Amino acid sequence: MSIFRRFNVPEFLGVSESVILSWLQVIESNYHSTNPYHNSTHASDVLHATAYFLERDRLKSCLEPADEVAALIAAVVHDVDHPGRTNSFLCNAGSDLALLYNDVAVLESHHSALAFQLTTKDDRCNIFKELERDDYRQIRQTVIDMVLATEMVRHFEHLSKFVNSIKPAMKDTDDGSSMHSGGRGTPDSSSTTAALTTPENRTLIKRMLIKCADISNPARPLSLCKEWAKRIAEEYCSQTDEEKRRGLPVVMPVFDRNTLSVSKSQVSFIDYFVVDMFDAWDTFADCPDVTTHLQNNYKYWKQEEEKEKEKKEKDKK
């Protein structure tokens, strides 16, 4: 609730804190506490990261209060009712959700749809009840777009659009070789701010914001990074167990309990998904602490991976 107060969410929505608390409780109760990773703690973690990013100077200058409120709401609901299984699993299993959403962005569509169903069905937790129709539609559109952006299938598409659109918008105060205008911490020119605050660019910024918050675990302090790595590995291994048991395709063979290397999986994940995205985001938003954690954690996982290789070599002899 403190994060919502900090961003004046009750005032913006025109509802009491008790309504927002009721809403938070309803959303939390629809997260699965039995999931090792995709549970309400993950939602809280993403909310925390979202708030941290929203307080960066560049984002303050680019986003409007409605964007901030929508981003915080999206962070809270982005994985509500997650079953602890991936989209690929649900499609292969012919689940009701996969059938309902035609095998396209199954979970993300469900999270956003259910979030609004839960919110609007009871006035006691309807945080949108005092908004004007147009304001509500704007918030709703933004929340849905941000939640859908967390689908990893379109990860590189979103990253490419962000880099290719935001970099030109920031060119006027430097030579274009960096996405940063005038260096870190330097205020943007009015023309840069105007370019960044177009509706199209604000949409790209909000998508990248929630994407970075959603997979920020490798950029957390090492103790948290290790805990989240353990949790996601357990959840994915559980899926592999069920796929084998049911004769379904194993979509993530690396997460097999008999052969799993958490360090190797983390190195691969960081290399493939995280490094380029956080490099682009840091250049835009200026998050040196995040980058430092990411670099240190990557070194840790690489060292652990090397230790595992050495142990295997010794065991062979």
Short mmCIF file of N, CA and C in Angstrom, two decimals, residues 46-47 50 54 63 65-76 139 142-143 146 206 209-210:
data_model
loop_
_atom_site.label_atom_id
_atom_site.label_comp_id
_atom_site.label_asym_id
_atom_site.label_seq_id
_atom_site.Cartn_x
_atom_site.Cartn_y
_atom_site.Cartn_z
N VAL A 46 7.64 -7.69 -8.62
CA VAL A 46 7.50 -6.93 -9.87
C VAL A 46 6.96 -5.53 -9.59
N LEU A 47 6.04 -5.42 -8.63
CA LEU A 47 5.53 -4.12 -8.23
C LEU A 47 6.66 -3.24 -7.69
N THR A 50 8.84 -2.13 -10.55
CA THR A 50 8.12 -1.14 -11.35
C THR A 50 8.19 0.23 -10.69
N LEU A 54 9.91 3.62 -12.12
CA LEU A 54 9.07 4.82 -12.30
C LEU A 54 9.67 6.06 -11.64
N LEU A 63 6.48 9.94 -18.64
CA LEU A 63 5.18 9.36 -18.37
C LEU A 63 4.26 10.31 -17.60
N PRO A 65 0.77 10.83 -14.98
CA PRO A 65 0.24 10.13 -13.80
C PRO A 65 -0.62 8.91 -14.15
N ALA A 66 -1.40 9.01 -15.21
CA ALA A 66 -2.23 7.87 -15.62
C ALA A 66 -1.37 6.68 -16.01
N ASP A 67 -0.22 6.94 -16.64
CA ASP A 67 0.71 5.87 -17.01
C ASP A 67 1.27 5.20 -15.77
N GLU A 68 1.64 6.00 -14.79
CA GLU A 68 2.21 5.46 -13.56
C GLU A 68 1.20 4.58 -12.83
N VAL A 69 -0.02 5.05 -12.71
CA VAL A 69 -1.07 4.29 -12.02
C VAL A 69 -1.33 2.98 -12.76
N ALA A 70 -1.45 3.05 -14.07
CA ALA A 70 -1.70 1.85 -14.87
C ALA A 70 -0.55 0.86 -14.75
N ALA A 71 0.68 1.37 -14.72
CA ALA A 71 1.86 0.50 -14.62
C ALA A 71 1.86 -0.25 -13.28
N LEU A 72 1.53 0.44 -12.20
CA LEU A 72 1.49 -0.20 -10.89
C LEU A 72 0.39 -1.26 -10.82
N ILE A 73 -0.76 -0.95 -11.40
CA ILE A 73 -1.86 -1.92 -11.44
C ILE A 73 -1.46 -3.13 -12.27
N ALA A 74 -0.85 -2.89 -13.42
CA ALA A 74 -0.42 -3.99 -14.29
C ALA A 74 0.58 -4.89 -13.57
N ALA A 75 1.50 -4.28 -12.82
CA ALA A 75 2.48 -5.08 -12.08
C ALA A 75 1.80 -6.01 -11.08
N VAL A 76 0.78 -5.51 -10.40
CA VAL A 76 0.08 -6.32 -9.39
C VAL A 76 -0.65 -7.49 -10.03
N ILE A 139 -6.94 3.69 -18.84
CA ILE A 139 -6.24 2.85 -17.87
C ILE A 139 -6.35 1.38 -18.26
N THR A 142 -4.11 0.49 -21.21
CA THR A 142 -2.70 0.45 -20.83
C THR A 142 -2.36 -0.79 -20.03
N VAL A 143 -3.21 -1.15 -19.07
CA VAL A 143 -2.96 -2.34 -18.26
C VAL A 143 -2.93 -3.59 -19.14
N MET A 146 0.25 -3.69 -21.28
CA MET A 146 1.45 -4.00 -20.51
C MET A 146 1.50 -5.46 -20.09
N LYS A 206 6.47 1.89 -21.61
CA LYS A 206 5.71 1.15 -20.60
C LYS A 206 5.85 -0.36 -20.79
N LEU A 209 9.24 -1.22 -19.53
CA LEU A 209 9.22 -1.08 -18.08
C LEU A 209 8.76 -2.35 -17.40
N ILE A 210 7.61 -2.87 -17.81
CA ILE A 210 7.08 -4.06 -17.13
C ILE A 210 7.87 -5.30 -17.50
#
